[in-house]
mmCIF file of C-alpha atoms in Angstrom:
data_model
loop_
_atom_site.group_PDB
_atom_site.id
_atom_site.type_symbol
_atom_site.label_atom_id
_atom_site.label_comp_id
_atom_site.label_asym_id
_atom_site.label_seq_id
_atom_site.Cartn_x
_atom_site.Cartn_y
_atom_site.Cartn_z
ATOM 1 C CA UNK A 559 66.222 -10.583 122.832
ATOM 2 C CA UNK A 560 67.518 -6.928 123.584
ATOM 3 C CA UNK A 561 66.483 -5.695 127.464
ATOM 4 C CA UNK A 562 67.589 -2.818 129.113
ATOM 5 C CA UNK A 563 69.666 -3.260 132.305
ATOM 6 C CA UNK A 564 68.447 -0.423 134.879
ATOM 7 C CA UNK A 565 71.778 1.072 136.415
ATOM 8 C CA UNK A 566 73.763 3.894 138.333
ATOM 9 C CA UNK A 567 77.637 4.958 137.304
ATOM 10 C CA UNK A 568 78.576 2.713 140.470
ATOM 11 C CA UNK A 569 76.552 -0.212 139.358
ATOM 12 C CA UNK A 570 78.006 0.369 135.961
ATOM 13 C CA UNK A 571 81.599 0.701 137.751
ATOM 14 C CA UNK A 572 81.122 -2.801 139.511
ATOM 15 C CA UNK A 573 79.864 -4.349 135.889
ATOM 16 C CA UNK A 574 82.953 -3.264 134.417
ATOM 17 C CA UNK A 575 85.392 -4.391 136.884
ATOM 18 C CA UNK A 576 83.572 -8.105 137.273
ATOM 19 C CA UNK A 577 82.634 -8.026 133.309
ATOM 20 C CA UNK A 578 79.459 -9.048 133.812
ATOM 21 C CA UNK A 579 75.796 -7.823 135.153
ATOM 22 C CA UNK A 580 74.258 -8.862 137.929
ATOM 23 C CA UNK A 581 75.173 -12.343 140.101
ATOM 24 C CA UNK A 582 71.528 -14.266 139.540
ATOM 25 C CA UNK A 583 68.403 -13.145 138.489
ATOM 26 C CA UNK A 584 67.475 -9.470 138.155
ATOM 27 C CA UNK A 585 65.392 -7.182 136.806
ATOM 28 C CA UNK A 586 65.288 -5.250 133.187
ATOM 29 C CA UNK A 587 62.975 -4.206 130.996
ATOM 30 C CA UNK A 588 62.353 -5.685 127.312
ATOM 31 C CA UNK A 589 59.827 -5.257 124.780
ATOM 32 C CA UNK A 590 57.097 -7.859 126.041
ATOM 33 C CA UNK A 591 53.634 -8.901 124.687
ATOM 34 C CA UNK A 592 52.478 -6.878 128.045
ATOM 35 C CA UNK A 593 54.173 -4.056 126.676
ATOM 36 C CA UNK A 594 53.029 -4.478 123.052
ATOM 37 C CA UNK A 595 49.666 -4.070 124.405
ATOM 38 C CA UNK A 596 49.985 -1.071 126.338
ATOM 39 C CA UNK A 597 52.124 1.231 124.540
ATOM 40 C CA UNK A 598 49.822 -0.033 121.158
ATOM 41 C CA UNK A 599 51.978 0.030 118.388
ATOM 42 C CA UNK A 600 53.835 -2.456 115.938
ATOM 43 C CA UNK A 601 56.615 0.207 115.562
ATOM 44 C CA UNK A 602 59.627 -1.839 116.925
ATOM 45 C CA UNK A 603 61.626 1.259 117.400
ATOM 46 C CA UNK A 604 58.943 2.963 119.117
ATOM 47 C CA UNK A 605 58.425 0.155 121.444
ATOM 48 C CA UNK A 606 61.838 -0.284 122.054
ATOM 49 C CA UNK A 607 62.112 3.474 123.227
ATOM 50 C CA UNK A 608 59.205 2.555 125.265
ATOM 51 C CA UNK A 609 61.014 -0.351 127.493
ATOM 52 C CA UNK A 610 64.015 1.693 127.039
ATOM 53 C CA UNK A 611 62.321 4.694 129.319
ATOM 54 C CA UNK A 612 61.385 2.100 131.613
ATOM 55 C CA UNK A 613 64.761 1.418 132.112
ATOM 56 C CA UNK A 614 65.263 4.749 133.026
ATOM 57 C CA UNK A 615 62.593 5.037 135.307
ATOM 58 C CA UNK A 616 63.836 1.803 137.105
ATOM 59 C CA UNK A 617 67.369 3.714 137.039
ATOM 60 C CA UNK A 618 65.851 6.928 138.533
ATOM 61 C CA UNK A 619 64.768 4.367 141.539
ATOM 62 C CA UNK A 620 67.994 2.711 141.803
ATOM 63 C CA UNK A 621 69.569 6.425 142.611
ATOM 64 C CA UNK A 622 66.960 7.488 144.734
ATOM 65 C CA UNK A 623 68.071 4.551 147.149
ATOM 66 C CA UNK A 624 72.022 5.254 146.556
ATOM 67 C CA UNK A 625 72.554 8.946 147.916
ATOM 68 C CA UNK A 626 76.015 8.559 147.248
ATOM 69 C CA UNK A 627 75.984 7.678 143.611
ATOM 70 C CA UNK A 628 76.296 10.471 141.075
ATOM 71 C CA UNK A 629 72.884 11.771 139.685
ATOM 72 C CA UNK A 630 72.767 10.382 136.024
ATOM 73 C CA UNK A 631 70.560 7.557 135.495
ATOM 74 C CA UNK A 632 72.191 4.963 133.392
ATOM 75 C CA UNK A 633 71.081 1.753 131.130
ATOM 76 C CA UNK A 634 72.624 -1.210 129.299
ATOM 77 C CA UNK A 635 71.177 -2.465 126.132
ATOM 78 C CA UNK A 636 72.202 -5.926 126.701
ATOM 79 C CA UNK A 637 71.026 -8.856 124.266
ATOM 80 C CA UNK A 638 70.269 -12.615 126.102
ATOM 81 C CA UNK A 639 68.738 -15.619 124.346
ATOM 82 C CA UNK A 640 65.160 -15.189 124.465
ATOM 83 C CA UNK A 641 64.470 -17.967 127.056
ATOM 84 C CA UNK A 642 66.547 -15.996 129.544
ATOM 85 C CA UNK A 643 63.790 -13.606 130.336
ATOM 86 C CA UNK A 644 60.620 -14.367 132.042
ATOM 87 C CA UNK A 645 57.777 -11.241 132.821
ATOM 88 C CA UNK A 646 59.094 -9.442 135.659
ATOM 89 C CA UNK A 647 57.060 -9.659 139.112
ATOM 90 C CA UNK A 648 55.383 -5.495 138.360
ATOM 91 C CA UNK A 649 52.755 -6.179 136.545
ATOM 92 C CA UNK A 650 52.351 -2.368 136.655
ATOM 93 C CA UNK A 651 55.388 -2.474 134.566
ATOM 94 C CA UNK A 652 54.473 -4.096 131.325
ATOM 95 C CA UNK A 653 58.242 -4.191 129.862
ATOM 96 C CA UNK A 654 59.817 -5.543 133.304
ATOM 97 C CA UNK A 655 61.565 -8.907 132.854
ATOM 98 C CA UNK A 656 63.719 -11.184 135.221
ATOM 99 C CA UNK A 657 66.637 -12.127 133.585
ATOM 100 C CA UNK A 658 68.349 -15.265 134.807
ATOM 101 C CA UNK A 659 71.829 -13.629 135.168
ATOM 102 C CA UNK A 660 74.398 -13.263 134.842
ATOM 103 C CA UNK A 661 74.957 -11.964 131.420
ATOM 104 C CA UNK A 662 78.956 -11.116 130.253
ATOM 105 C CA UNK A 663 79.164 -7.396 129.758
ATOM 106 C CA UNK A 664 80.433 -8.133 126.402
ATOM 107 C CA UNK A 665 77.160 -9.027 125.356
ATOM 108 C CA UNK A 666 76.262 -5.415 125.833
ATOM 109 C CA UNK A 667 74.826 -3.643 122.617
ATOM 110 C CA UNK A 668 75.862 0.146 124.068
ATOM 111 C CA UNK A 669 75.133 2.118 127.288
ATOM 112 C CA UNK A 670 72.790 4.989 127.733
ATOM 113 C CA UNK A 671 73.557 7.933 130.164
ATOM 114 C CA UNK A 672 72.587 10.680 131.288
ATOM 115 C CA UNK A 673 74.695 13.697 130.333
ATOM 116 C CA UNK A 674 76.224 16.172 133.147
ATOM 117 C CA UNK A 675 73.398 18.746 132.441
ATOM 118 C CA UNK A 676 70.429 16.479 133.492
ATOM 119 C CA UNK A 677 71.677 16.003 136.997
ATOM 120 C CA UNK A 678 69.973 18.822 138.680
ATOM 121 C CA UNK A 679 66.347 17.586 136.843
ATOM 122 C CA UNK A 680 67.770 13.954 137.920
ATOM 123 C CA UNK A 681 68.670 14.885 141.508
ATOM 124 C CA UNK A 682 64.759 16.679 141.813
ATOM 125 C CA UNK A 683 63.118 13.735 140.772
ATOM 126 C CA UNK A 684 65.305 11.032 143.011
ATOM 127 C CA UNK A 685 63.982 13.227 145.466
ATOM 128 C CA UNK A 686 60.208 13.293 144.317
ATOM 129 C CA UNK A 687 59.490 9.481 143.731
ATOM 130 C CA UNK A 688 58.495 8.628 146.893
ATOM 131 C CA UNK A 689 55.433 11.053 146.555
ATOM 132 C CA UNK A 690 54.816 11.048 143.073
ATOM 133 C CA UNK A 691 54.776 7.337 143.402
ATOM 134 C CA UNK A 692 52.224 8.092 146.343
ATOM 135 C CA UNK A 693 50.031 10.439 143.531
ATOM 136 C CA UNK A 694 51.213 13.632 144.124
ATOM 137 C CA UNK A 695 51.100 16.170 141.161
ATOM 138 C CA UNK A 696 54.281 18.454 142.041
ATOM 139 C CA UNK A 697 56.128 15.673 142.599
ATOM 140 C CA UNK A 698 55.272 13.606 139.221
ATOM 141 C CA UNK A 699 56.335 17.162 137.564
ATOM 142 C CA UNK A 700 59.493 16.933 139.173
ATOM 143 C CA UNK A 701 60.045 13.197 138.023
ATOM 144 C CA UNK A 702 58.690 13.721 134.445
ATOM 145 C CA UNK A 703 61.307 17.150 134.447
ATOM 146 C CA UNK A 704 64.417 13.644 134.625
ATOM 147 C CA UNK A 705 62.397 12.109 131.825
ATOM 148 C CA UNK A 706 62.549 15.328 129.688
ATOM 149 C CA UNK A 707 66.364 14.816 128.923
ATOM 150 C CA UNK A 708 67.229 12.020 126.745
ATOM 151 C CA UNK A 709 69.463 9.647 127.699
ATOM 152 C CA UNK A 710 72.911 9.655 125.498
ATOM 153 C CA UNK A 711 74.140 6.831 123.692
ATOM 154 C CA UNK A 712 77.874 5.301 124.203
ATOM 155 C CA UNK A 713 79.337 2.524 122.629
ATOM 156 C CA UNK A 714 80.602 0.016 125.132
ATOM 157 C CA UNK A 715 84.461 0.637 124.526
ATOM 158 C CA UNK A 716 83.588 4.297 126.085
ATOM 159 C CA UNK A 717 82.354 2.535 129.430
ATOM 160 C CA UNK A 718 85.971 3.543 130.887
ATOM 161 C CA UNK A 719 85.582 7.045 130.138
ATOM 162 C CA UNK A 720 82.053 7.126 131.474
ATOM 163 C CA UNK A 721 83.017 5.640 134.765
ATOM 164 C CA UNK A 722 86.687 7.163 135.321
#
């Protein structure tokens, strides 16, 4: 099963360095009967872009509670046997998954990252969540301006480059 490791370039420093993600269980985001039946298609690709942006979201959340960590929000597409993910504890989140970690880092499909241009949009909506989490309009604007950019591919032999 593919899921999508929520990160920052810190968290993707520390993965890289230790060669693997996460010490025990932890949370990513997969495509999930839940989210099947939500998003309401049988495209795969569609449905993986789906619990991919969750990912992103869940990244966005990771940064707003790291001020120090540079503004790009950052996934792994990771694959584990399909046994190590059980639905996630959100069921608000219908791709969330724990994932009995940890997985090797070389079981990493490829990384997705921000690129240098999104940070203002990213830094804005780090800043918004708490009240566009809380239902305010301006703020979800500001959140939805991170989720505008698309997140760039790497392959995992550039995961140097992205954190040096």
């Amino acid at each position: 099963m593919r899921v999508y490791v929520p990160l920052t370039l810190p968290g993707l420093a520390e993965a890289y360095r230790t060669g693997q993600l996460g010490d025990g269980p932890f949370l990513a985001h997969a495509v999930t009967p839940a989210l099947r039946e939500w998003y309401a298609s049988d495209d795969l690709e569609e449905l993986e872009y789906a619990a991919l942006s969750g990912a992103a979201l869940a990244s966005l959340r990771l940064l707003a509670a790291d001020a120090d960590a540079p503004r790009r929000r950052v996934v792994v597409a990771v694959e584990v046997p399909d046994d190590a993910a059980r639905p996630g504890p959100d069921a608000t989140a219908p791709g969330e998954v724990r994932v009995a970690g940890p997985v090797r880092l070389a079981k990493a499909a490829a990384v997705h990252v921000d690129a240098g241009d999104a940070e203002p949009d990213v830094t804005a909506a780090a800043r918004a969540l708490p009240a566009a989490d809380g239902g305010d309009d301006e703020a979800r604007a500001a959140v939805d301006g991170a989720e505008d950019h698309e997140l760039l591919w790497y392959a995992t032999q550039e995961i140097s480059h992205l954190i040096g």
